[in-house]
Tab-separated table of C-alpha atoms in Angstrom:
chain	number	residue	atom	x	y	z
A	6	MET	CA	0.000	0.000	0.000
A	7	PRO	CA	1.805	3.152	-1.164
A	8	ARG	CA	2.072	5.871	1.467
A	9	ILE	CA	2.064	9.343	-0.061
A	10	LEU	CA	2.410	12.765	1.518
A	11	VAL	CA	1.043	15.690	-0.492
A	12	VAL	CA	2.191	19.171	0.458
A	13	GLY	CA	-0.995	21.081	-0.198
A	14	PRO	CA	-1.668	24.584	-1.512
A	15	ALA	CA	-2.369	27.647	0.612
A	16	TRP	CA	-5.732	28.750	-0.876
A	17	ILE	CA	-9.156	27.173	-0.358
A	18	GLY	CA	-9.996	26.955	-4.046
A	19	ASP	CA	-6.640	25.372	-4.860
A	20	MET	CA	-7.154	22.836	-2.079
A	21	VAL	CA	-10.518	21.860	-3.553
A	22	MET	CA	-8.955	21.457	-7.002
A	23	ALA	CA	-6.227	19.317	-5.450
A	24	GLN	CA	-8.874	16.640	-4.810
A	25	SER	CA	-8.521	15.809	-8.504
A	26	LEU	CA	-4.909	14.837	-7.765
A	27	TYR	CA	-5.968	12.669	-4.815
A	28	MET	CA	-8.561	10.980	-7.035
A	29	ALA	CA	-5.974	10.389	-9.744
A	30	LEU	CA	-3.595	8.853	-7.190
A	31	ARG	CA	-6.359	6.529	-6.025
A	32	ARG	CA	-7.048	5.516	-9.615
A	33	ARG	CA	-3.429	4.572	-10.028
A	34	TYR	CA	-2.947	3.098	-6.554
A	35	PRO	CA	-6.369	1.930	-5.276
A	36	ASN	CA	-5.005	1.122	-1.822
A	37	ALA	CA	-2.866	4.244	-1.440
A	38	SER	CA	-2.701	6.018	1.898
A	39	ILE	CA	-2.734	9.760	1.190
A	40	ASP	CA	-1.939	12.341	3.839
A	41	VAL	CA	-1.924	16.083	3.180
A	42	LEU	CA	0.460	18.535	4.815
A	43	ALA	CA	-1.439	21.825	4.999
A	44	PRO	CA	-2.578	24.638	7.329
A	45	ALA	CA	-5.204	23.862	9.958
A	46	TRP	CA	-7.894	25.832	8.110
A	47	SER	CA	-7.931	23.173	5.362
A	48	GLY	CA	-9.130	20.456	7.751
A	49	PRO	CA	-12.876	21.022	7.118
A	50	VAL	CA	-12.296	20.668	3.362
A	51	LEU	CA	-9.980	17.657	3.563
A	52	ARG	CA	-12.352	15.826	5.898
A	53	ARG	CA	-14.949	15.937	3.096
A	54	MET	CA	-12.571	14.126	0.719
A	55	PRO	CA	-12.749	10.330	1.143
A	56	GLU	CA	-9.427	9.912	-0.694
A	57	VAL	CA	-7.489	11.634	2.113
A	58	ARG	CA	-6.524	9.658	5.210
A	59	ARG	CA	-5.605	12.630	7.393
A	60	LEU	CA	-4.398	16.186	7.623
A	61	VAL	CA	-0.827	16.711	8.797
A	62	GLU	CA	-1.058	20.202	10.217
A	63	MET	CA	1.562	22.734	9.179
A	64	PRO	CA	2.234	24.800	12.318
A	65	LEU	CA	3.468	27.872	10.424
A	66	GLY	CA	1.534	30.729	8.886
A	67	HIS	CA	1.519	31.647	5.209
A	68	GLY	CA	4.919	32.977	4.144
A	69	GLU	CA	6.810	31.933	7.283
A	70	LEU	CA	10.103	30.125	6.741
A	71	GLY	CA	10.296	28.582	10.227
A	72	LEU	CA	13.282	26.414	9.391
A	73	ALA	CA	13.496	24.841	12.857
A	74	ALA	CA	9.771	24.047	12.951
A	75	ARG	CA	9.911	22.458	9.500
A	76	TYR	CA	12.907	20.380	10.577
A	77	ARG	CA	11.144	19.138	13.714
A	78	LEU	CA	8.015	18.273	11.764
A	79	GLY	CA	10.039	16.433	9.128
A	80	ARG	CA	11.896	14.408	11.729
A	81	ALA	CA	8.575	13.494	13.384
A	82	LEU	CA	7.195	12.297	10.048
A	83	ARG	CA	10.056	9.872	9.402
A	84	ALA	CA	8.207	7.187	11.351
A	85	GLU	CA	5.302	7.338	8.869
A	86	GLY	CA	7.365	5.621	6.182
A	87	TYR	CA	6.147	7.672	3.259
A	88	GLU	CA	7.378	6.419	-0.108
A	89	GLN	CA	6.647	9.597	-2.051
A	90	ALA	CA	5.986	13.259	-1.411
A	91	ILE	CA	4.212	15.427	-3.977
A	92	VAL	CA	4.865	19.120	-3.396
A	93	LEU	CA	2.246	21.363	-5.014
A	94	PRO	CA	3.547	24.829	-4.059
A	95	ARG	CA	6.594	25.912	-6.031
A	96	SER	CA	8.386	27.644	-3.156
A	97	PHE	CA	11.690	26.644	-1.575
A	98	LYS	CA	10.252	26.345	1.915
A	99	SER	CA	7.451	23.982	0.865
A	100	ALA	CA	10.042	21.347	-0.111
A	101	LEU	CA	11.883	21.393	3.211
A	102	THR	CA	9.666	19.164	5.377
A	103	PRO	CA	9.578	16.195	2.929
A	104	PHE	CA	13.367	16.458	2.657
A	105	PHE	CA	13.798	16.502	6.434
A	106	ALA	CA	11.369	13.555	6.650
A	107	GLY	CA	13.711	11.482	4.470
A	108	ILE	CA	10.983	10.646	1.960
A	109	PRO	CA	12.844	8.831	-0.831
A	110	ARG	CA	10.931	10.235	-3.811
A	111	ARG	CA	10.046	13.925	-3.753
A	112	THR	CA	8.046	15.058	-6.790
A	113	ALA	CA	7.376	18.649	-7.838
A	114	TYR	CA	7.661	21.172	-10.627
A	115	ARG	CA	10.763	23.239	-11.046
A	116	GLY	CA	10.349	26.371	-8.936
A	117	GLU	CA	12.524	28.374	-6.593
A	118	THR	CA	16.030	26.976	-6.235
A	119	ARG	CA	15.417	23.643	-4.529
A	120	TYR	CA	17.650	21.161	-6.331
A	121	GLY	CA	18.453	18.374	-3.905
A	122	LEU	CA	15.308	19.034	-1.905
A	123	ILE	CA	13.301	17.783	-4.913
A	124	ASN	CA	14.744	14.693	-6.595
A	125	ASP	CA	11.868	14.029	-9.043
A	126	MET	CA	11.874	17.460	-10.668
A	127	ARG	CA	9.359	18.074	-13.450
A	128	PRO	CA	9.514	20.858	-16.050
A	129	LEU	CA	6.290	22.844	-16.277
A	130	ASP	CA	5.025	23.106	-19.849
A	131	ARG	CA	2.351	25.786	-19.596
A	132	GLN	CA	1.140	25.218	-23.140
A	133	ARG	CA	0.510	21.512	-22.664
A	134	LEU	CA	-0.824	22.033	-19.132
A	135	PRO	CA	-2.721	25.341	-19.253
A	136	LEU	CA	-5.044	24.588	-16.325
A	137	MET	CA	-3.938	24.444	-12.708
A	138	VAL	CA	-5.892	21.224	-12.163
A	139	GLN	CA	-4.058	19.579	-15.093
A	140	ARG	CA	-0.756	20.510	-13.493
A	141	TYR	CA	-1.835	18.926	-10.222
A	142	VAL	CA	-3.067	15.690	-11.818
A	143	ALA	CA	0.050	15.338	-13.993
A	144	LEU	CA	2.095	14.892	-10.812
A	145	ALA	CA	0.242	11.634	-10.147
A	146	LEU	CA	1.748	10.237	-13.351
A	147	GLU	CA	5.228	9.213	-14.312
A	148	ARG	CA	7.498	11.887	-15.678
A	149	GLU	CA	7.348	10.453	-19.237
A	150	ALA	CA	3.556	10.066	-19.332
A	151	GLU	CA	1.347	12.024	-21.693
A	152	PRO	CA	-0.166	15.105	-20.014
A	153	PRO	CA	-3.700	14.503	-18.784
A	154	SER	CA	-6.393	15.935	-21.024
A	155	PHE	CA	-9.048	18.048	-19.357
A	156	ALA	CA	-11.678	15.456	-20.346
A	157	ASP	CA	-9.867	12.746	-18.360
A	158	ILE	CA	-9.544	14.700	-15.124
A	159	PRO	CA	-11.817	13.606	-12.261
A	160	TYR	CA	-13.822	16.516	-10.873
A	161	PRO	CA	-13.719	17.238	-7.126
A	162	ARG	CA	-16.727	16.087	-5.161
A	163	LEU	CA	-17.043	16.997	-1.486
A	164	GLU	CA	-19.095	14.869	0.870
A	165	ILE	CA	-22.119	16.537	2.513
A	166	ASP	CA	-23.157	16.211	6.171
A	167	ARG	CA	-26.964	16.028	6.021
A	168	GLU	CA	-27.406	16.234	9.795
A	169	ASN	CA	-25.345	19.407	9.951
A	170	GLN	CA	-27.370	20.772	7.033
A	171	ALA	CA	-30.651	20.308	8.874
A	172	ARG	CA	-29.226	21.802	12.075
A	173	LEU	CA	-27.998	24.904	10.249
A	174	VAL	CA	-31.297	25.497	8.458
A	175	ALA	CA	-33.118	25.389	11.787
A	176	GLU	CA	-30.609	27.441	13.800
A	177	LEU	CA	-30.196	30.145	11.158
A	178	GLY	CA	-33.935	30.343	10.448
A	179	LEU	CA	-33.514	29.698	6.741
A	180	SER	CA	-36.469	29.185	4.447
A	181	ARG	CA	-36.636	26.195	2.088
A	182	ASP	CA	-40.080	27.078	0.739
A	183	ARG	CA	-38.626	28.521	-2.467
A	184	PRO	CA	-35.591	27.659	-4.580
A	185	VAL	CA	-32.385	29.193	-3.271
A	186	ALA	CA	-29.728	31.127	-5.138
A	187	GLY	CA	-26.441	31.361	-3.282
A	188	PHE	CA	-24.246	34.428	-3.862
A	189	MET	CA	-20.508	34.391	-3.123
A	190	PRO	CA	-19.559	38.081	-3.500
A	191	GLY	CA	-16.151	37.948	-1.808
A	192	ALA	CA	-12.720	37.003	-3.098
A	193	GLU	CA	-9.791	36.814	-0.704
A	194	TYR	CA	-7.366	37.564	-3.529
A	195	GLY	CA	-8.484	41.162	-3.954
A	196	PRO	CA	-11.035	43.610	-5.403
A	197	ALA	CA	-10.044	42.873	-9.013
A	198	LYS	CA	-11.926	39.592	-8.624
A	199	ARG	CA	-15.082	41.069	-7.036
A	200	TRP	CA	-18.197	41.900	-9.045
A	201	PRO	CA	-19.620	45.179	-7.648
A	202	PRO	CA	-22.082	44.892	-4.728
A	203	GLU	CA	-24.675	46.939	-6.614
A	204	HIS	CA	-24.609	44.356	-9.429
A	205	PHE	CA	-25.134	41.507	-6.966
A	206	ALA	CA	-27.995	43.496	-5.389
A	207	GLY	CA	-29.623	44.073	-8.768
A	208	LEU	CA	-29.387	40.367	-9.546
A	209	ALA	CA	-30.860	39.536	-6.127
A	210	ARG	CA	-33.875	41.766	-6.815
A	211	ALA	CA	-34.405	40.096	-10.185
A	212	LEU	CA	-34.186	36.596	-8.722
A	213	THR	CA	-36.458	37.247	-5.736
A	214	ALA	CA	-39.000	38.591	-8.229
A	215	ARG	CA	-38.706	35.214	-10.004
A	216	GLY	CA	-39.503	33.332	-6.795
A	217	PHE	CA	-36.015	32.701	-5.363
A	218	GLU	CA	-34.605	33.120	-1.906
A	219	VAL	CA	-31.073	34.519	-1.939
A	220	TRP	CA	-28.415	33.468	0.577
A	221	LEU	CA	-25.206	35.480	0.864
A	222	PHE	CA	-22.093	33.467	1.738
A	223	GLY	CA	-18.771	34.781	2.970
A	224	SER	CA	-16.324	35.089	5.823
A	225	GLU	CA	-16.230	37.809	8.463
A	226	LYS	CA	-14.066	39.833	6.048
A	227	ASP	CA	-16.894	39.744	3.503
A	228	ARG	CA	-19.529	41.117	5.875
A	229	PRO	CA	-19.364	44.753	4.705
A	230	ILE	CA	-19.908	43.646	1.096
A	231	CYS	CA	-22.726	41.263	2.024
A	232	GLN	CA	-24.411	43.823	4.264
A	233	GLU	CA	-24.388	46.357	1.447
A	234	ILE	CA	-25.886	43.821	-0.969
A	235	ALA	CA	-28.595	42.905	1.546
A	236	ARG	CA	-29.369	46.582	2.188
A	237	GLN	CA	-29.753	47.364	-1.508
A	238	ALA	CA	-31.579	44.140	-2.407
A	239	GLY	CA	-34.350	44.264	0.197
A	240	ALA	CA	-36.624	41.369	1.167
A	241	GLY	CA	-35.888	37.753	0.408
A	242	VAL	CA	-32.145	37.943	1.114
A	243	ALA	CA	-30.435	36.150	4.042
A	244	ASP	CA	-26.949	37.387	4.941
A	245	LEU	CA	-24.924	34.424	6.247
A	246	SER	CA	-21.520	36.116	6.089
A	247	GLY	CA	-19.455	35.540	9.206
A	248	ARG	CA	-22.129	33.256	10.675
A	249	THR	CA	-20.872	29.906	9.412
A	250	ARG	CA	-17.743	27.796	9.614
A	251	LEU	CA	-16.142	26.536	6.447
A	252	GLU	CA	-17.739	23.096	6.840
A	253	ASP	CA	-21.121	24.799	7.378
A	254	ALA	CA	-20.717	26.762	4.151
A	255	ILE	CA	-20.077	23.494	2.287
A	256	ASP	CA	-23.302	21.981	3.596
A	257	LEU	CA	-25.443	25.078	3.005
A	258	VAL	CA	-24.099	25.753	-0.483
A	259	ALA	CA	-25.162	22.193	-1.329
A	260	LEU	CA	-28.787	23.253	-0.708
A	261	THR	CA	-28.774	26.001	-3.323
A	262	GLU	CA	-30.189	25.580	-6.789
A	263	TRP	CA	-27.874	28.179	-8.315
A	264	ALA	CA	-24.585	29.686	-7.183
A	265	VAL	CA	-23.500	33.063	-8.528
A	266	THR	CA	-19.919	33.592	-7.567
A	267	ASN	CA	-16.679	35.393	-8.144
A	268	ASP	CA	-13.547	33.381	-8.921
A	269	SER	CA	-12.948	32.368	-5.312
A	270	GLY	CA	-12.596	29.467	-2.933
A	271	LEU	CA	-16.362	29.303	-2.497
A	272	MET	CA	-16.735	29.021	-6.282
A	273	HIS	CA	-14.716	25.812	-6.202
A	274	ILE	CA	-16.687	24.565	-3.195
A	275	ALA	CA	-19.956	25.200	-5.058
A	276	ALA	CA	-18.604	23.281	-8.051
A	277	ALA	CA	-17.556	20.384	-5.824
A	278	THR	CA	-21.074	20.153	-4.380
A	279	GLY	CA	-22.636	19.840	-7.824
A	280	ARG	CA	-24.425	23.199	-7.935
A	281	ARG	CA	-25.431	24.976	-11.105
A	282	ILE	CA	-23.014	27.865	-11.284
A	283	VAL	CA	-22.542	31.181	-12.989
A	284	ALA	CA	-18.926	32.151	-12.264
A	285	ILE	CA	-17.844	35.741	-12.835
A	286	TYR	CA	-14.263	36.491	-13.845
A	287	GLY	CA	-12.477	39.838	-13.697
A	288	SER	CA	-8.703	39.933	-13.434
A	289	SER	CA	-8.415	36.139	-13.709
A	290	THR	CA	-9.531	33.730	-16.407
A	291	PRO	CA	-11.488	30.466	-16.656
A	292	GLY	CA	-8.687	29.359	-18.935
A	293	TYR	CA	-6.583	28.753	-15.818
A	294	THR	CA	-8.879	28.026	-12.865
A	295	PRO	CA	-12.379	27.179	-14.151
A	296	PRO	CA	-15.096	25.795	-11.867
A	297	LEU	CA	-14.784	22.023	-12.230
A	298	SER	CA	-18.375	21.082	-12.889
A	299	VAL	CA	-20.450	20.086	-15.915
A	300	THR	CA	-23.194	22.409	-14.639
A	301	ALA	CA	-21.019	25.531	-14.468
A	302	GLU	CA	-20.980	28.483	-16.830
A	303	THR	CA	-18.525	31.360	-16.820
A	304	VAL	CA	-18.970	35.008	-17.781
A	305	HIS	CA	-16.220	37.502	-18.454
A	306	LEU	CA	-15.443	40.432	-20.715
A	307	ASP	CA	-12.667	40.032	-23.238
A	308	LEU	CA	-11.175	43.464	-22.652
A	309	PRO	CA	-7.734	44.297	-24.040
A	310	CYS	CA	-6.438	44.729	-20.490
A	311	SER	CA	-7.684	41.393	-19.142
A	312	PRO	CA	-6.834	39.004	-17.715
A	313	CYS	CA	-4.166	40.893	-15.782
A	314	PHE	CA	-4.108	38.603	-12.702
A	315	GLU	CA	-3.662	41.641	-10.436
A	316	ARG	CA	-5.239	42.000	-6.998
A	317	GLU	CA	-6.284	45.574	-7.774
A	318	CYS	CA	-7.003	47.130	-11.163
A	319	PRO	CA	-3.714	48.626	-12.386
A	320	LEU	CA	-5.712	51.132	-14.479
A	321	GLY	CA	-8.040	52.039	-11.618
A	322	HIS	CA	-11.342	51.510	-13.477
A	323	TYR	CA	-12.249	47.816	-12.854
A	324	ASP	CA	-14.087	47.808	-16.191
A	325	CYS	CA	-13.764	44.011	-16.512
A	326	LEU	CA	-16.236	43.759	-13.632
A	327	ARG	CA	-18.077	47.060	-13.591
A	328	LYS	CA	-19.125	46.758	-17.248
A	329	LEU	CA	-20.248	43.144	-16.844
A	330	ASP	CA	-23.920	43.930	-16.347
A	331	VAL	CA	-26.616	42.119	-14.404
A	332	GLY	CA	-28.530	41.173	-17.553
A	333	ARG	CA	-25.678	39.036	-18.851
A	334	VAL	CA	-25.605	36.951	-15.656
A	335	LEU	CA	-29.387	36.781	-15.365
A	336	ALA	CA	-29.648	35.508	-18.939
A	337	ARG	CA	-27.446	32.530	-18.061
A	338	ILE	CA	-29.721	31.646	-15.150
A	339	ASP	CA	-32.922	32.116	-17.126
A	340	ALA	CA	-31.578	29.891	-19.889
A	341	GLY	CA	-30.833	27.129	-17.404
A	342	MET	CA	-34.043	27.270	-15.370
A	343	PRO	CA	-36.514	24.428	-15.845
A	344	ASP	CA	-40.031	25.205	-16.978
A	345	ARG	CA	-41.987	25.623	-13.730
A	346	ALA	CA	-45.397	25.852	-15.393
């Protein structure tokens, strides 16, 4: 039974996409034992992935070198007898713990100077592997293998806790009398990924007029945005921002009929719960990190300045989002709605 340690990514959406790698490893090694080295926040997501045995918690914050802590953790992991480590981040520090753990095969793409730390170094061909999820899944294969096609990649699928779902609906006083549209108006990356609150509010008014309830999802950081949307939208909108844990958001998103979302971690969670999605792209592109779902659609403007991949608009106008009007998003939902007559 192969024992594999995966050094996971630092963003929620990337961690969800990494489930495709865990699935691909299980396809290749049905009895593999897969552990994931990652920050504590990723536990609620990893626990919903049946392919993962356990989370190995990284005790350091994002960006910390913590050489001594990485050495101690690596030495402690030697007893696990891992045969391979797959390092998803391309930083120097992310390769240290598998090296200190004495894992014999350490697989990763060429990144910061880490020769010796990585002994199964892969070149990254961006043309043959344009999508992040393809790059992840390719690391489950041998170096000489053909790159995985997008059609062959298994889509993430998070498990749902039905008991927790029912508890949350009751405790938060949520209505299930009408279909629910879930909005994810935040994006941890920055404002260049956030559709304007007034656009979300306009869409909420249109959907409540069509018989929907609207639930707003987000962290405590997203509360000002969600509060503004709720204020402008009026009745029929429930603001859940800052009121749920990550595992709660997974279970509640799974109750929505539609998810309208920025390119964010919650977009990937919605995709991995099988929701119908309209995903809105500003500074990023679905050509790199699309929602991995057959029921997802993406909307974006092909402006000369986009995608720029910046956190804030370098030109100061945010036209890629501001000029993406409510009607374009609403048309995608209307086209996908069943006939309720």
